[in-house]
Amino acid sequence: MVQQRHFDDELAELKGKLLQMAGLAEDQIDKALASLITRDAALACRVIERDHKVNAMDVEIDEACIELLALHQPAAHDLRLVTTAMKLSTELERISDLAESICERAIELNEEPQLKPYIDIPRMGSLARVMVKESIDAFVKEDAKLARKVIVDDDFVDDLMEQLFRELLSFMMENPHTISRAIRLSFIAKSLERVADHATNIAELVVYLVEGKIIRHTSPTVPS
């Protein structure tokens, strides 16, 4: 009984670390978008420099998970929880990497006149950010219904990206001088689409955690 209580305390601590890492990854995305919209190269540089903190947390969480597996040899739901936590931290680390990539493109774009008003990209960023938050909430609450909502929401981000790509392509066709800026904006849009993909991966992990079902590569269903 004492050992189980100790294990439960360590699981709670692990969840706390994941929440802290998720909050940092979400803030990285927020500040990366802000650096683009406000043309703030200094802010972009700070986001890039802070990525190492997310990397360090990824390693720390991995080590904690390995220790839990080795010392407690969990089974069934507890085993799924620990292995899900390991994979989840990897997804969060990659989200922070994408924020870094957005900042690198933002710094380059700040050296040229702004190509177009930033409307679609902030909207994509907001949707992707909500997906990350909801996928983490689903993990903490072990809410498979919320996780499935996140999976369905990925289509909205994909649609916005395709719409933006078409608009940027028209810029490039009409004026070759816009090509470099349009390509950089395309890279940013693709990074945001990948943030949404990582949120979807987290949501799929939550469904596995709660239901023991692997739903990767299956068609999502809208939660009722």
Short mmCIF file of N, CA and C in Angstrom, two decimals, residues 13-127:
data_model
loop_
_atom_site.label_atom_id
_atom_site.label_comp_id
_atom_site.label_asym_id
_atom_site.label_seq_id
_atom_site.Cartn_x
_atom_site.Cartn_y
_atom_site.Cartn_z
N GLU A 13 3.55 13.95 -9.75
CA GLU A 13 4.69 14.83 -10.02
C GLU A 13 5.03 14.84 -11.51
N LEU A 14 4.93 13.67 -12.14
CA LEU A 14 5.19 13.57 -13.57
C LEU A 14 4.18 14.40 -14.36
N LYS A 15 2.91 14.30 -14.00
CA LYS A 15 1.89 15.11 -14.67
C LYS A 15 2.17 16.59 -14.50
N GLY A 16 2.62 16.96 -13.30
CA GLY A 16 2.94 18.36 -13.06
C GLY A 16 4.06 18.85 -13.96
N LYS A 17 5.08 18.02 -14.16
CA LYS A 17 6.18 18.39 -15.05
C LYS A 17 5.70 18.53 -16.50
N LEU A 18 4.81 17.63 -16.89
CA LEU A 18 4.28 17.70 -18.26
C LEU A 18 3.46 18.98 -18.45
N LEU A 19 2.68 19.35 -17.44
CA LEU A 19 1.90 20.58 -17.54
C LEU A 19 2.81 21.79 -17.64
N GLN A 20 3.88 21.79 -16.88
CA GLN A 20 4.84 22.89 -16.95
C GLN A 20 5.48 22.96 -18.33
N MET A 21 5.85 21.81 -18.88
CA MET A 21 6.46 21.78 -20.20
C MET A 21 5.46 22.23 -21.27
N ALA A 22 4.21 21.78 -21.12
CA ALA A 22 3.18 22.17 -22.09
C ALA A 22 2.95 23.67 -22.06
N GLY A 23 2.92 24.25 -20.85
CA GLY A 23 2.74 25.69 -20.74
C GLY A 23 3.86 26.45 -21.42
N LEU A 24 5.07 25.95 -21.27
CA LEU A 24 6.22 26.60 -21.90
C LEU A 24 6.15 26.48 -23.42
N ALA A 25 5.78 25.28 -23.92
CA ALA A 25 5.67 25.08 -25.36
C ALA A 25 4.57 25.97 -25.96
N GLU A 26 3.44 26.09 -25.26
CA GLU A 26 2.37 26.96 -25.73
C GLU A 26 2.84 28.42 -25.78
N ASP A 27 3.57 28.83 -24.76
CA ASP A 27 4.07 30.21 -24.71
C ASP A 27 5.09 30.46 -25.82
N GLN A 28 5.85 29.44 -26.17
CA GLN A 28 6.80 29.57 -27.28
C GLN A 28 6.06 29.89 -28.58
N ILE A 29 4.96 29.19 -28.82
CA ILE A 29 4.16 29.43 -30.03
C ILE A 29 3.56 30.84 -29.99
N ASP A 30 3.00 31.22 -28.84
CA ASP A 30 2.41 32.56 -28.71
C ASP A 30 3.43 33.64 -29.03
N LYS A 31 4.60 33.54 -28.43
CA LYS A 31 5.62 34.58 -28.61
C LYS A 31 6.21 34.54 -30.02
N ALA A 32 6.30 33.35 -30.61
CA ALA A 32 6.79 33.27 -31.99
C ALA A 32 5.85 34.02 -32.93
N LEU A 33 4.55 33.83 -32.76
CA LEU A 33 3.58 34.53 -33.60
C LEU A 33 3.61 36.04 -33.33
N ALA A 34 3.76 36.39 -32.05
CA ALA A 34 3.84 37.82 -31.70
C ALA A 34 5.06 38.47 -32.35
N SER A 35 6.17 37.74 -32.39
CA SER A 35 7.39 38.30 -33.00
C SER A 35 7.19 38.55 -34.49
N LEU A 36 6.38 37.70 -35.13
CA LEU A 36 6.08 37.89 -36.55
C LEU A 36 5.16 39.09 -36.75
N ILE A 37 4.07 39.12 -36.00
CA ILE A 37 3.04 40.13 -36.21
C ILE A 37 3.54 41.52 -35.86
N THR A 38 4.32 41.62 -34.78
CA THR A 38 4.83 42.92 -34.34
C THR A 38 6.19 43.25 -34.94
N ARG A 39 6.74 42.33 -35.73
CA ARG A 39 8.05 42.50 -36.36
C ARG A 39 9.13 42.77 -35.31
N ASP A 40 9.09 41.96 -34.27
CA ASP A 40 9.98 42.11 -33.12
C ASP A 40 11.07 41.04 -33.17
N ALA A 41 12.21 41.38 -33.77
CA ALA A 41 13.30 40.42 -33.92
C ALA A 41 13.90 40.03 -32.58
N ALA A 42 13.92 40.97 -31.63
CA ALA A 42 14.49 40.68 -30.31
C ALA A 42 13.66 39.61 -29.59
N LEU A 43 12.34 39.70 -29.72
CA LEU A 43 11.46 38.69 -29.12
C LEU A 43 11.69 37.33 -29.78
N ALA A 44 11.82 37.33 -31.09
CA ALA A 44 12.09 36.09 -31.81
C ALA A 44 13.38 35.43 -31.31
N CYS A 45 14.39 36.24 -31.09
CA CYS A 45 15.68 35.70 -30.59
C CYS A 45 15.52 35.10 -29.21
N ARG A 46 14.68 35.72 -28.37
CA ARG A 46 14.47 35.18 -27.02
C ARG A 46 13.77 33.83 -27.07
N VAL A 47 12.83 33.69 -27.99
CA VAL A 47 12.13 32.39 -28.15
C VAL A 47 13.13 31.31 -28.59
N ILE A 48 13.98 31.66 -29.54
CA ILE A 48 14.99 30.71 -30.02
C ILE A 48 15.92 30.28 -28.88
N GLU A 49 16.35 31.25 -28.08
CA GLU A 49 17.27 30.95 -26.98
C GLU A 49 16.60 30.10 -25.91
N ARG A 50 15.27 30.24 -25.73
CA ARG A 50 14.57 29.54 -24.66
C ARG A 50 14.25 28.09 -25.02
N ASP A 51 14.44 27.72 -26.27
CA ASP A 51 14.12 26.36 -26.70
C ASP A 51 14.90 25.31 -25.89
N HIS A 52 16.09 25.67 -25.43
CA HIS A 52 16.90 24.70 -24.69
C HIS A 52 16.21 24.29 -23.38
N LYS A 53 15.37 25.17 -22.82
CA LYS A 53 14.65 24.83 -21.60
C LYS A 53 13.65 23.71 -21.85
N VAL A 54 12.98 23.79 -22.99
CA VAL A 54 12.02 22.74 -23.36
C VAL A 54 12.76 21.43 -23.60
N ASN A 55 13.91 21.51 -24.27
CA ASN A 55 14.71 20.31 -24.52
C ASN A 55 15.12 19.66 -23.20
N ALA A 56 15.53 20.48 -22.23
CA ALA A 56 15.97 19.95 -20.94
C ALA A 56 14.81 19.27 -20.21
N MET A 57 13.61 19.85 -20.31
CA MET A 57 12.44 19.24 -19.67
C MET A 57 12.07 17.93 -20.33
N ASP A 58 12.25 17.84 -21.64
CA ASP A 58 12.00 16.59 -22.36
C ASP A 58 12.89 15.48 -21.82
N VAL A 59 14.16 15.77 -21.64
CA VAL A 59 15.10 14.80 -21.11
C VAL A 59 14.73 14.42 -19.67
N GLU A 60 14.39 15.42 -18.87
CA GLU A 60 14.03 15.19 -17.47
C GLU A 60 12.81 14.28 -17.36
N ILE A 61 11.80 14.52 -18.19
CA ILE A 61 10.59 13.71 -18.15
C ILE A 61 10.88 12.29 -18.63
N ASP A 62 11.68 12.15 -19.67
CA ASP A 62 12.07 10.82 -20.14
C ASP A 62 12.76 10.02 -19.03
N GLU A 63 13.68 10.67 -18.35
CA GLU A 63 14.42 9.99 -17.27
C GLU A 63 13.48 9.59 -16.14
N ALA A 64 12.53 10.47 -15.81
CA ALA A 64 11.56 10.15 -14.76
C ALA A 64 10.69 8.95 -15.15
N CYS A 65 10.28 8.91 -16.41
CA CYS A 65 9.46 7.79 -16.90
C CYS A 65 10.23 6.47 -16.86
N ILE A 66 11.48 6.52 -17.29
CA ILE A 66 12.30 5.31 -17.28
C ILE A 66 12.48 4.80 -15.85
N GLU A 67 12.68 5.72 -14.92
CA GLU A 67 12.83 5.33 -13.52
C GLU A 67 11.55 4.71 -12.98
N LEU A 68 10.40 5.28 -13.33
CA LEU A 68 9.13 4.71 -12.90
C LEU A 68 8.93 3.30 -13.45
N LEU A 69 9.28 3.12 -14.71
CA LEU A 69 9.14 1.80 -15.31
C LEU A 69 10.05 0.78 -14.64
N ALA A 70 11.28 1.20 -14.35
CA ALA A 70 12.26 0.28 -13.78
C ALA A 70 11.94 -0.08 -12.33
N LEU A 71 11.52 0.91 -11.54
CA LEU A 71 11.33 0.69 -10.11
C LEU A 71 9.98 0.08 -9.76
N HIS A 72 8.94 0.43 -10.52
CA HIS A 72 7.59 0.03 -10.14
C HIS A 72 6.98 -1.01 -11.09
N GLN A 73 7.56 -1.16 -12.26
CA GLN A 73 7.04 -2.12 -13.24
C GLN A 73 5.51 -2.06 -13.34
N PRO A 74 4.98 -0.88 -13.70
CA PRO A 74 3.53 -0.73 -13.75
C PRO A 74 2.90 -1.60 -14.84
N ALA A 75 1.61 -1.84 -14.68
CA ALA A 75 0.87 -2.67 -15.65
C ALA A 75 -0.42 -1.95 -16.02
N ALA A 76 -1.04 -2.44 -17.09
CA ALA A 76 -2.35 -1.97 -17.53
C ALA A 76 -2.37 -0.44 -17.69
N HIS A 77 -3.32 0.23 -17.04
CA HIS A 77 -3.50 1.68 -17.21
C HIS A 77 -2.26 2.46 -16.79
N ASP A 78 -1.66 2.07 -15.67
CA ASP A 78 -0.47 2.78 -15.19
C ASP A 78 0.68 2.70 -16.19
N LEU A 79 0.82 1.56 -16.82
CA LEU A 79 1.86 1.41 -17.84
C LEU A 79 1.56 2.31 -19.03
N ARG A 80 0.31 2.35 -19.45
CA ARG A 80 -0.06 3.22 -20.57
C ARG A 80 0.18 4.68 -20.22
N LEU A 81 -0.08 5.05 -18.96
CA LEU A 81 0.12 6.43 -18.53
C LEU A 81 1.59 6.84 -18.64
N VAL A 82 2.48 5.99 -18.17
CA VAL A 82 3.91 6.33 -18.19
C VAL A 82 4.43 6.38 -19.62
N THR A 83 4.08 5.40 -20.43
CA THR A 83 4.57 5.39 -21.81
C THR A 83 3.96 6.53 -22.62
N THR A 84 2.71 6.89 -22.32
CA THR A 84 2.08 8.04 -22.98
C THR A 84 2.81 9.33 -22.60
N ALA A 85 3.19 9.45 -21.35
CA ALA A 85 3.90 10.64 -20.89
C ALA A 85 5.23 10.81 -21.63
N MET A 86 5.93 9.70 -21.87
CA MET A 86 7.20 9.76 -22.60
C MET A 86 6.99 10.29 -24.01
N LYS A 87 5.96 9.77 -24.67
CA LYS A 87 5.70 10.19 -26.04
C LYS A 87 5.17 11.63 -26.08
N LEU A 88 4.38 11.98 -25.09
CA LEU A 88 3.80 13.32 -25.05
C LEU A 88 4.88 14.39 -24.93
N SER A 89 5.88 14.12 -24.10
CA SER A 89 6.96 15.11 -23.94
C SER A 89 7.71 15.31 -25.25
N THR A 90 7.86 14.25 -26.02
CA THR A 90 8.51 14.36 -27.33
C THR A 90 7.70 15.25 -28.27
N GLU A 91 6.37 15.10 -28.24
CA GLU A 91 5.51 15.94 -29.08
C GLU A 91 5.64 17.41 -28.67
N LEU A 92 5.70 17.67 -27.37
CA LEU A 92 5.83 19.05 -26.90
C LEU A 92 7.18 19.64 -27.29
N GLU A 93 8.22 18.84 -27.23
CA GLU A 93 9.55 19.31 -27.63
C GLU A 93 9.56 19.70 -29.10
N ARG A 94 8.86 18.94 -29.92
CA ARG A 94 8.81 19.24 -31.35
C ARG A 94 7.98 20.50 -31.62
N ILE A 95 6.95 20.73 -30.80
CA ILE A 95 6.17 21.96 -30.94
C ILE A 95 7.06 23.17 -30.67
N SER A 96 7.90 23.08 -29.65
CA SER A 96 8.84 24.17 -29.36
C SER A 96 9.83 24.36 -30.50
N ASP A 97 10.28 23.27 -31.10
CA ASP A 97 11.17 23.36 -32.27
C ASP A 97 10.51 24.14 -33.40
N LEU A 98 9.21 23.91 -33.59
CA LEU A 98 8.48 24.60 -34.65
C LEU A 98 8.35 26.09 -34.34
N ALA A 99 8.18 26.42 -33.06
CA ALA A 99 8.17 27.83 -32.67
C ALA A 99 9.50 28.49 -33.00
N GLU A 100 10.57 27.77 -32.77
CA GLU A 100 11.90 28.27 -33.12
C GLU A 100 12.02 28.51 -34.62
N SER A 101 11.50 27.57 -35.42
CA SER A 101 11.54 27.71 -36.87
C SER A 101 10.73 28.93 -37.33
N ILE A 102 9.58 29.16 -36.71
CA ILE A 102 8.76 30.33 -37.05
C ILE A 102 9.54 31.61 -36.78
N CYS A 103 10.24 31.63 -35.65
CA CYS A 103 11.02 32.83 -35.29
C CYS A 103 12.16 33.08 -36.29
N GLU A 104 12.78 32.02 -36.75
CA GLU A 104 13.86 32.19 -37.74
C GLU A 104 13.32 32.82 -39.01
N ARG A 105 12.15 32.38 -39.46
CA ARG A 105 11.54 32.98 -40.64
C ARG A 105 11.08 34.41 -40.36
N ALA A 106 10.58 34.66 -39.15
CA ALA A 106 10.11 36.00 -38.80
C ALA A 106 11.26 37.00 -38.83
N ILE A 107 12.42 36.60 -38.34
CA ILE A 107 13.59 37.47 -38.36
C ILE A 107 13.95 37.83 -39.80
N GLU A 108 13.89 36.85 -40.68
CA GLU A 108 14.19 37.11 -42.10
C GLU A 108 13.16 38.04 -42.73
N LEU A 109 11.87 37.82 -42.40
CA LEU A 109 10.81 38.65 -42.97
C LEU A 109 10.88 40.09 -42.47
N ASN A 110 11.38 40.27 -41.26
CA ASN A 110 11.47 41.63 -40.71
C ASN A 110 12.44 42.51 -41.48
N GLU A 111 13.29 41.90 -42.29
CA GLU A 111 14.28 42.67 -43.06
C GLU A 111 13.70 43.19 -44.38
N GLU A 112 12.44 42.80 -44.69
CA GLU A 112 11.80 43.23 -45.93
C GLU A 112 10.44 43.84 -45.63
N PRO A 113 9.86 44.59 -46.56
CA PRO A 113 8.51 45.12 -46.35
C PRO A 113 7.51 43.99 -46.16
N GLN A 114 6.50 44.23 -45.36
CA GLN A 114 5.50 43.19 -45.10
C GLN A 114 4.71 42.92 -46.38
N LEU A 115 4.56 41.64 -46.71
CA LEU A 115 3.93 41.25 -47.97
C LEU A 115 2.42 41.48 -47.94
N LYS A 116 1.78 41.14 -46.84
CA LYS A 116 0.32 41.21 -46.74
C LYS A 116 -0.06 41.35 -45.27
N PRO A 117 -1.28 41.80 -45.00
CA PRO A 117 -1.75 41.83 -43.61
C PRO A 117 -1.78 40.41 -43.05
N TYR A 118 -1.35 40.27 -41.81
CA TYR A 118 -1.33 38.94 -41.20
C TYR A 118 -2.69 38.66 -40.56
N ILE A 119 -3.51 37.91 -41.30
CA ILE A 119 -4.85 37.54 -40.84
C ILE A 119 -4.95 36.03 -40.70
N ASP A 120 -4.65 35.32 -41.78
CA ASP A 120 -4.78 33.85 -41.77
C ASP A 120 -3.78 33.19 -40.83
N ILE A 121 -2.55 33.68 -40.81
CA ILE A 121 -1.53 33.04 -39.97
C ILE A 121 -1.88 33.17 -38.47
N PRO A 122 -2.25 34.36 -37.96
CA PRO A 122 -2.67 34.41 -36.56
C PRO A 122 -3.87 33.51 -36.26
N ARG A 123 -4.78 33.42 -37.24
CA ARG A 123 -5.95 32.55 -37.04
C ARG A 123 -5.52 31.09 -36.96
N MET A 124 -4.63 30.70 -37.87
CA MET A 124 -4.08 29.33 -37.80
C MET A 124 -3.38 29.09 -36.47
N GLY A 125 -2.59 30.08 -36.06
CA GLY A 125 -1.85 29.95 -34.81
C GLY A 125 -2.77 29.81 -33.62
N SER A 126 -3.85 30.59 -33.60
CA SER A 126 -4.81 30.52 -32.50
C SER A 126 -5.46 29.15 -32.43
N LEU A 127 -5.87 28.63 -33.59
CA LEU A 127 -6.50 27.30 -33.62
C LEU A 127 -5.53 26.22 -33.18
#
